[in-house]
PDB file of C-alpha atoms in Angstrom:
ATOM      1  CA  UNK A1008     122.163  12.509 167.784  1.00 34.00           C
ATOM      2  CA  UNK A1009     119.487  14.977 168.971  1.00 38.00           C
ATOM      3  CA  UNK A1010     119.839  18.636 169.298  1.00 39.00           C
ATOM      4  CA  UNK A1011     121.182  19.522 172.048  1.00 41.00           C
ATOM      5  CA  UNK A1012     120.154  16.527 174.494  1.00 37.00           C
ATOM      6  CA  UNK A1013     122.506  13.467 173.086  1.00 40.00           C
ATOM      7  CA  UNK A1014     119.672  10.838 172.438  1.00 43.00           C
ATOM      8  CA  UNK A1015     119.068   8.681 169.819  1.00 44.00           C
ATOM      9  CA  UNK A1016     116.574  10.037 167.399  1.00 43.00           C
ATOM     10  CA  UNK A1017     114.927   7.917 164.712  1.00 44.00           C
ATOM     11  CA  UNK A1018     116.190   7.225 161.400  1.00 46.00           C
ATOM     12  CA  UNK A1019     114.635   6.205 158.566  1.00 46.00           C
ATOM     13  CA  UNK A1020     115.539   2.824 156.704  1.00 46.00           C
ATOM     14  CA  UNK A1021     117.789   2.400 154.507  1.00 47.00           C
ATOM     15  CA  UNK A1022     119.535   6.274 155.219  1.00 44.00           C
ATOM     16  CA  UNK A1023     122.755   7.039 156.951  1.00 45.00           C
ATOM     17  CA  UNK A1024     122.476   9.910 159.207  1.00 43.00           C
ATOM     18  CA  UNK A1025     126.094  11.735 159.112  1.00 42.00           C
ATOM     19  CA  UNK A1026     126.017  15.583 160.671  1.00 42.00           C
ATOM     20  CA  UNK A1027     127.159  17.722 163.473  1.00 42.00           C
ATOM     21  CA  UNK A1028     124.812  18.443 165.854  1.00 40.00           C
ATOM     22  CA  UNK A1029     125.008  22.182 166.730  1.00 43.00           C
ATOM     23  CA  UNK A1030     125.547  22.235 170.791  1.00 43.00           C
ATOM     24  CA  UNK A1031     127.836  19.607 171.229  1.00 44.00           C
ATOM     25  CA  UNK A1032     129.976  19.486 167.633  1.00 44.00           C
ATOM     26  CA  UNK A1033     130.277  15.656 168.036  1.00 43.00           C
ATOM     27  CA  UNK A1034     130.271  13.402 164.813  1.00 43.00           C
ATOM     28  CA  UNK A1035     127.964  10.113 164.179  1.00 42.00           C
ATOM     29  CA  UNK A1036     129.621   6.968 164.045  1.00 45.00           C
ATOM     30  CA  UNK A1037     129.677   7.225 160.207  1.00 46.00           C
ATOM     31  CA  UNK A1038     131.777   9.606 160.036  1.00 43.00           C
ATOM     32  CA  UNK A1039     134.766   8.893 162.716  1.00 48.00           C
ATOM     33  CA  UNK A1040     136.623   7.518 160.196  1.00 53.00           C
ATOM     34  CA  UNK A1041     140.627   8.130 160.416  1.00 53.00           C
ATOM     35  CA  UNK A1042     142.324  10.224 157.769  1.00 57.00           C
ATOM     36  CA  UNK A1043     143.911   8.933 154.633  1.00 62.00           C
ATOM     37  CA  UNK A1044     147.566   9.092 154.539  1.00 62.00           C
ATOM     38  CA  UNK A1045     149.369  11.249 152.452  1.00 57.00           C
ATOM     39  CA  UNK A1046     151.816   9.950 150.177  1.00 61.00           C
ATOM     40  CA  UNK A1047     155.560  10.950 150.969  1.00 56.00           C
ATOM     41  CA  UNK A1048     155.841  12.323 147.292  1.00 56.00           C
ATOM     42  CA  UNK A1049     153.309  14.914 147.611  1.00 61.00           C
ATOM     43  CA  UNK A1050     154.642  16.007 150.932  1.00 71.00           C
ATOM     44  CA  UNK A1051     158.052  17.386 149.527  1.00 81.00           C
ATOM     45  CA  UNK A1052     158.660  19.841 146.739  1.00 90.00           C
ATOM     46  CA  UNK A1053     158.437  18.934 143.554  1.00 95.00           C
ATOM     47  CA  UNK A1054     161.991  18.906 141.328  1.00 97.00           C
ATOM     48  CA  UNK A1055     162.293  21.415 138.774  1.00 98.00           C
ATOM     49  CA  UNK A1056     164.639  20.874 135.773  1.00 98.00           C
ATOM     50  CA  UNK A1057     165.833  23.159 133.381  1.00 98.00           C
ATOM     51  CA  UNK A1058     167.612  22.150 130.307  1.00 98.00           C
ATOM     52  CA  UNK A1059     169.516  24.907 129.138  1.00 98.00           C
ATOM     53  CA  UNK A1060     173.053  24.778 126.772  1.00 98.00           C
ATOM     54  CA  UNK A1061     173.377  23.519 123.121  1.00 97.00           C
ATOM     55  CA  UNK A1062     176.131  21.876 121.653  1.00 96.00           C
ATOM     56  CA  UNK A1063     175.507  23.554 117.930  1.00 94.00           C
ATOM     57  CA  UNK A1064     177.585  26.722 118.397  1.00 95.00           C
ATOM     58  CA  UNK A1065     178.104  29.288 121.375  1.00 96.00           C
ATOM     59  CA  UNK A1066     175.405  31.410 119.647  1.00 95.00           C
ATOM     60  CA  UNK A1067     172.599  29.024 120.088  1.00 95.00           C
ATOM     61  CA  UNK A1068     174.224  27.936 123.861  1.00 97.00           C
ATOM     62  CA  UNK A1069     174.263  31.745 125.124  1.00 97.00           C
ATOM     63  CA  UNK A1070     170.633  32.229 123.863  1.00 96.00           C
ATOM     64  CA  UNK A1071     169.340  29.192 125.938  1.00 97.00           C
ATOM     65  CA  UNK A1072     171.419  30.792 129.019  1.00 98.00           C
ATOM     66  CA  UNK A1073     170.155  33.710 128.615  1.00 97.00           C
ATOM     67  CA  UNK A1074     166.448  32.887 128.545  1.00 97.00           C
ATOM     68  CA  UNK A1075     166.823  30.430 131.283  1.00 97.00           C
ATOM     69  CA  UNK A1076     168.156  32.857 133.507  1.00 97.00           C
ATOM     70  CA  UNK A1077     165.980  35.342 132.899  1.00 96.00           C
ATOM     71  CA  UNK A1078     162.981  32.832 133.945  1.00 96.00           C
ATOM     72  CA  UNK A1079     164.919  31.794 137.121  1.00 96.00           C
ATOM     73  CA  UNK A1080     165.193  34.859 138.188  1.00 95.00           C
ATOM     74  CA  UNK A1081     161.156  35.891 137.969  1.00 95.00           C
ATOM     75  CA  UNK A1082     160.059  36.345 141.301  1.00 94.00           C
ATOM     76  CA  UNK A1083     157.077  35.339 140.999  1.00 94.00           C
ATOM     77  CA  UNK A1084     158.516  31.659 141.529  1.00 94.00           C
ATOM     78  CA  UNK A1085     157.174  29.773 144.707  1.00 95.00           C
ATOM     79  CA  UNK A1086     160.333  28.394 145.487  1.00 93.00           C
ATOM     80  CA  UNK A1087     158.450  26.662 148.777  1.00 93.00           C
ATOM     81  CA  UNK A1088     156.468  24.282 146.789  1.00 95.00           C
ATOM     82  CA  UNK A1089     159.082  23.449 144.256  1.00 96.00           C
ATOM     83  CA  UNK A1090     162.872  22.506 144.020  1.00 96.00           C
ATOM     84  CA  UNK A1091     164.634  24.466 140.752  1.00 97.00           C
ATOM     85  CA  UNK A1092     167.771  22.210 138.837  1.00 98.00           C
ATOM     86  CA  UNK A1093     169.723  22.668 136.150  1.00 98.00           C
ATOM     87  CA  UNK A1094     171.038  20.247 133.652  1.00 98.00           C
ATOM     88  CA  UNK A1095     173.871  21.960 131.279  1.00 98.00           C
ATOM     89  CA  UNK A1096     174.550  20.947 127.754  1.00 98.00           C
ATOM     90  CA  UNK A1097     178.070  22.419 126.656  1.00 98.00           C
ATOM     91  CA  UNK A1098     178.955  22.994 123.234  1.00 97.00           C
ATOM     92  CA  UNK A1099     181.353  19.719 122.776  1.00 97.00           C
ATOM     93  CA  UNK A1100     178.084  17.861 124.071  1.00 97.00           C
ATOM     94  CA  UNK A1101     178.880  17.303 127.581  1.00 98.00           C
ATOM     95  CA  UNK A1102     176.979  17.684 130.352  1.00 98.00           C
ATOM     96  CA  UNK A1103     176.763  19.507 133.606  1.00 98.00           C
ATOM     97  CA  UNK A1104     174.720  20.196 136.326  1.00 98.00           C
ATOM     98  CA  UNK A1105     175.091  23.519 138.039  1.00 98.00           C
ATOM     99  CA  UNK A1106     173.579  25.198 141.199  1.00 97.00           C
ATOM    100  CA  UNK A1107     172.438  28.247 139.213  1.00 97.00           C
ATOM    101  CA  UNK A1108     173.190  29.503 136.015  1.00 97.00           C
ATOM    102  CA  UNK A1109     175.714  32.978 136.852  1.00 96.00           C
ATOM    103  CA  UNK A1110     178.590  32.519 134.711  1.00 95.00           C
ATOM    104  CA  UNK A1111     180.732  31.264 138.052  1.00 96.00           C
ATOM    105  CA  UNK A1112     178.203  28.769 138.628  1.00 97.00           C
ATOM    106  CA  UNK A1113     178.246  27.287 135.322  1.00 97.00           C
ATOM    107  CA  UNK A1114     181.987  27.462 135.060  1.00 96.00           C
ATOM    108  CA  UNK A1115     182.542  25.018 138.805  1.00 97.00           C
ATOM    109  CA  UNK A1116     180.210  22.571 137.994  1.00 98.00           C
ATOM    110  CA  UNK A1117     181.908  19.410 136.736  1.00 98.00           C
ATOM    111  CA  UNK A1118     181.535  18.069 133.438  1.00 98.00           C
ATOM    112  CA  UNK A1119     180.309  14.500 133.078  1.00 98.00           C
ATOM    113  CA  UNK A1120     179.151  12.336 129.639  1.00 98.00           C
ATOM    114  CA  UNK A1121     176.083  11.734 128.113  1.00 97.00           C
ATOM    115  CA  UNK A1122     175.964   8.220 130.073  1.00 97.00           C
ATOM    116  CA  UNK A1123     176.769   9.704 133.171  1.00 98.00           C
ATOM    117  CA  UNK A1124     174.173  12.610 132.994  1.00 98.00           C
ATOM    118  CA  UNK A1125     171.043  10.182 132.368  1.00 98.00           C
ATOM    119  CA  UNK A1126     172.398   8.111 135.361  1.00 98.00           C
ATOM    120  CA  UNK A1127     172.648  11.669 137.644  1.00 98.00           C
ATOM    121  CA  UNK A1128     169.311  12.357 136.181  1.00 98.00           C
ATOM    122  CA  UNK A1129     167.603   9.093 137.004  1.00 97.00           C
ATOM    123  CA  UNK A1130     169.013   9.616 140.958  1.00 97.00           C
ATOM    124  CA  UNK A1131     168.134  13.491 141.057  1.00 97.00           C
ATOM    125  CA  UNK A1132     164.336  12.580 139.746  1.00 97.00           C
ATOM    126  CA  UNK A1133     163.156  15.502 138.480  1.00 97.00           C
ATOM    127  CA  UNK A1134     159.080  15.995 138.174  1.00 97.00           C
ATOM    128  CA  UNK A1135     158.889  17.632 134.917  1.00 97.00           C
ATOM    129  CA  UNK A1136     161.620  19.254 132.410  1.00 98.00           C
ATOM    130  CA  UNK A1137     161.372  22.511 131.503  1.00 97.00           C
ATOM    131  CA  UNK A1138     163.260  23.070 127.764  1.00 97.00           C
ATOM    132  CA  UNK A1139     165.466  26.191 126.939  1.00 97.00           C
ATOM    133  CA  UNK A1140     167.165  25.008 124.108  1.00 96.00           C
ATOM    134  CA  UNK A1141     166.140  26.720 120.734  1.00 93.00           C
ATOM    135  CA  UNK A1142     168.739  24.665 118.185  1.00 92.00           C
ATOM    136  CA  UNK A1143     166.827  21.969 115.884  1.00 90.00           C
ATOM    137  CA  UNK A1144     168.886  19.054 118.000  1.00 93.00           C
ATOM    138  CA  UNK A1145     167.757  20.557 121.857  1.00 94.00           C
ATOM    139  CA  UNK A1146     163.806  20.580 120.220  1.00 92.00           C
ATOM    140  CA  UNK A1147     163.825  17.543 119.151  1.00 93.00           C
ATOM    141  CA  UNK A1148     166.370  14.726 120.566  1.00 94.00           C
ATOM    142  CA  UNK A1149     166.912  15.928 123.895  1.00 97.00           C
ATOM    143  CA  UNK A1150     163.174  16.360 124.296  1.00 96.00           C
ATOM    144  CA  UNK A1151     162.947  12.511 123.133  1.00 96.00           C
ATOM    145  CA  UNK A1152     165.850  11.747 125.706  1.00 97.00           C
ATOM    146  CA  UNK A1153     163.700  12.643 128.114  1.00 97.00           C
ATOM    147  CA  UNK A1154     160.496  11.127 127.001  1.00 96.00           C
ATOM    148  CA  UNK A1155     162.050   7.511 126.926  1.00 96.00           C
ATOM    149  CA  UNK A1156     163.472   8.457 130.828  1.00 97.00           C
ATOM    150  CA  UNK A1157     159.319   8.938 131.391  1.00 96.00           C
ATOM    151  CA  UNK A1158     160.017  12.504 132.436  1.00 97.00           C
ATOM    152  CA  UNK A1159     157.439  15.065 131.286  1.00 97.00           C
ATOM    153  CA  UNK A1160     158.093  18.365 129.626  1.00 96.00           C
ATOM    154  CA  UNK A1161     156.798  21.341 128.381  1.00 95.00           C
ATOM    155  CA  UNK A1162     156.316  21.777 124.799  1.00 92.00           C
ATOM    156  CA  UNK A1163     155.882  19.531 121.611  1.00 90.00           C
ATOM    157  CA  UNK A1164     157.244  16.297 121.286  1.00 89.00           C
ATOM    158  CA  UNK A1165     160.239  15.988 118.800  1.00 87.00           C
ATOM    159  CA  UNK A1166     157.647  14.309 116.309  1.00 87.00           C
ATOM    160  CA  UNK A1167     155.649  17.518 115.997  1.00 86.00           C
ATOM    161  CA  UNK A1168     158.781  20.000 116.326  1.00 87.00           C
ATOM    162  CA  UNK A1169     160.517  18.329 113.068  1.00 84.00           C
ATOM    163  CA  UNK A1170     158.004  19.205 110.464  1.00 85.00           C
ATOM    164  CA  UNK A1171     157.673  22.545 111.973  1.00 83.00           C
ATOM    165  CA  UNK A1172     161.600  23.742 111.899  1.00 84.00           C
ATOM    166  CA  UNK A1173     161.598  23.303 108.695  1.00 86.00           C
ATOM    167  CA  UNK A1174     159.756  25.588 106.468  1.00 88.00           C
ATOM    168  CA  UNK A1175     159.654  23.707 102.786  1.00 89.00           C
ATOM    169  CA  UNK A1176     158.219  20.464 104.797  1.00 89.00           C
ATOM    170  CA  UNK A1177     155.352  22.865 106.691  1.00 89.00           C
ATOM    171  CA  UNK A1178     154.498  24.155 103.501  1.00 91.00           C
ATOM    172  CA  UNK A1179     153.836  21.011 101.879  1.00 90.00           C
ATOM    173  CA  UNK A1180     152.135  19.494 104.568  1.00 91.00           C
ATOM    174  CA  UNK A1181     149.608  22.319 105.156  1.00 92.00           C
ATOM    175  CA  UNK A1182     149.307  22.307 101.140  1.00 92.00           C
ATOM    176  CA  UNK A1183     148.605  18.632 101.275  1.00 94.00           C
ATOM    177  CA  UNK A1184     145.909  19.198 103.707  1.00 94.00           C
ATOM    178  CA  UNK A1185     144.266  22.119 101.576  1.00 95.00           C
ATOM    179  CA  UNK A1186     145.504  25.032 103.806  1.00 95.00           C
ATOM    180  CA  UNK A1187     146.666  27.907 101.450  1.00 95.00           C
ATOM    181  CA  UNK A1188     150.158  28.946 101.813  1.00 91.00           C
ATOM    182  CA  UNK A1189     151.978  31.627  99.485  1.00 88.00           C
ATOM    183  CA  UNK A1190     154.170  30.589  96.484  1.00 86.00           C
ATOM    184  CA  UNK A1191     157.696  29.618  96.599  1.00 87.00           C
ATOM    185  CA  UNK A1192     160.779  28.030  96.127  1.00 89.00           C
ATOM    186  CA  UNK A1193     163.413  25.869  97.934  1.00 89.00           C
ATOM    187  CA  UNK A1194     166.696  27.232  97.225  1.00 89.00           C
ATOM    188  CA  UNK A1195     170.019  25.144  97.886  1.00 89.00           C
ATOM    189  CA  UNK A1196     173.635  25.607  97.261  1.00 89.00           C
ATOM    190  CA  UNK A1197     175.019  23.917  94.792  1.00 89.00           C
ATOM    191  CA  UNK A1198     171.522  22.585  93.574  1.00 90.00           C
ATOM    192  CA  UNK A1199     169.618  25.425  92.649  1.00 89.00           C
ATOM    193  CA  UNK A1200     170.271  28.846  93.879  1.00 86.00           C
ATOM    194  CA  UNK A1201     168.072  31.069  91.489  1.00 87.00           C
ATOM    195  CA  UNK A1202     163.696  31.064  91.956  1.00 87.00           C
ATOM    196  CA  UNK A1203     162.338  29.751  88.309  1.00 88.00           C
ATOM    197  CA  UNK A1204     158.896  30.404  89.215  1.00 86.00           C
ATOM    198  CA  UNK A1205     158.439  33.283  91.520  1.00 84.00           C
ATOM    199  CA  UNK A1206     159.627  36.864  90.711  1.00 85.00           C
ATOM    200  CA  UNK A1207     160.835  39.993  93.087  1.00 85.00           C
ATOM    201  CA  UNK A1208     159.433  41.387  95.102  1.00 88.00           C
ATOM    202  CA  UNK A1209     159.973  38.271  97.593  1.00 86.00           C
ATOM    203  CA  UNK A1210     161.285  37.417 100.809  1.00 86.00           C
ATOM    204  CA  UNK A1211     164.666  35.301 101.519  1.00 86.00           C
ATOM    205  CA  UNK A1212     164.341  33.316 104.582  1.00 85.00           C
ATOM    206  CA  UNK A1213     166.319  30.463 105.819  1.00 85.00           C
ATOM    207  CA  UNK A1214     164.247  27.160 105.686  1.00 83.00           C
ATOM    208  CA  UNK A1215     165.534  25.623 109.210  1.00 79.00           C
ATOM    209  CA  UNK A1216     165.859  28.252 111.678  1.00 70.00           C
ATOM    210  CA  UNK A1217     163.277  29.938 114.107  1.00 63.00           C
ATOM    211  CA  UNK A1218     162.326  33.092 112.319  1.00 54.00           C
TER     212      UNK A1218
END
């Protein structure tokens, strides 16, 4: 289109001419194309789920809680854009699914087995999972539970996590692999419970826990 006067101007071969003139703001033919449609899924919020509870001992349940809680209530959270669940796993390895995490909250929600939790699961259809559970079992299995439901998490996989809660086996990979790592001994009861080959000063630390 020319400036201004809404003729035809020449074009060259074999080039598409596609711009606004600056008088009239109208479009060339190239371009009046109709919008794309936006898929229904990226028009809603996306679901949210936090896995939170342990069924190894109250200890290791109340520490998930508590750091679970603590991120829902940042409020920095753009609850707008996303949808925030909770899936609760109780110390005799049920399941519930709360609408927050306060202590009344946790206590009304009804219990429900493992079978019945992957089924509300598959219906609620979460986006990604977002672990809170710092036992050996919530790092590893229920991570892989929700790998094979094709749900993606934050964090290692359960096949990195194993070698890595468990600090004899890190040792003797890294070794393997020609990483230094200090000097020391696997201790068990019944088995061996005095070092042979290392003398004090050392440090005692359990072999399968966090820290």
């Amino acid at each position: 289109l020319a400036q201004g006067l809404g003729q035809a101007t020449p074009q060259r071969p074999g080039r598409q001419r596609a711009h606004r003139t600056r008088g009239r703001g109208l479009v060339s033919p190239a371009m009046a194309v109709a919008p794309a449609a936006v898929p229904a899924a990226a028009l809603r919020a996306r679901r949210v789920l936090h896995l939170v509870g342990s069924r190894q001992d109250e200890f290791y349940h109340d520490l998930s809680v508590l750091y679970a809680s603590a991120c829902d209530a940042c409020p920095l959270l753009d609850r707008e854009r996303y949808e925030f669940h909770f899936a609760h796993v109780h110390t005799d390895g049920t399941w519930s699914f709360p609408d927050g995490l306060e202590e009344k909250a946790l206590a009304a929600a009804p219990r429900m087995s493992l079978a019945a939790a992957v089924g509300h699961i598959e219906r609620l259809g979460p986006d990604v999972m977002v672990p809170h559970m710092f036992c050996v079992e919530g790092m590893t299995r229920y991570r892989s539970l929700f790998d094979l439901l094709d749900v993606p998490f934050l964090g290692n996989h359960e096949y990195t996590v194993w070698p890595a809660t468990d600090k004899a086996t890190t040792k003797q990979l890294l070794d393997a692999c020609g990483v230094r790592v200090p000097r020391g001994e696997l201790l068990e009861r019944g088995l061996k419970e005095r070092p042979t080959s290392v003398k004090v000063p050392f440090v005692v630390k359990p072999c399968n826990e966090d820290n």
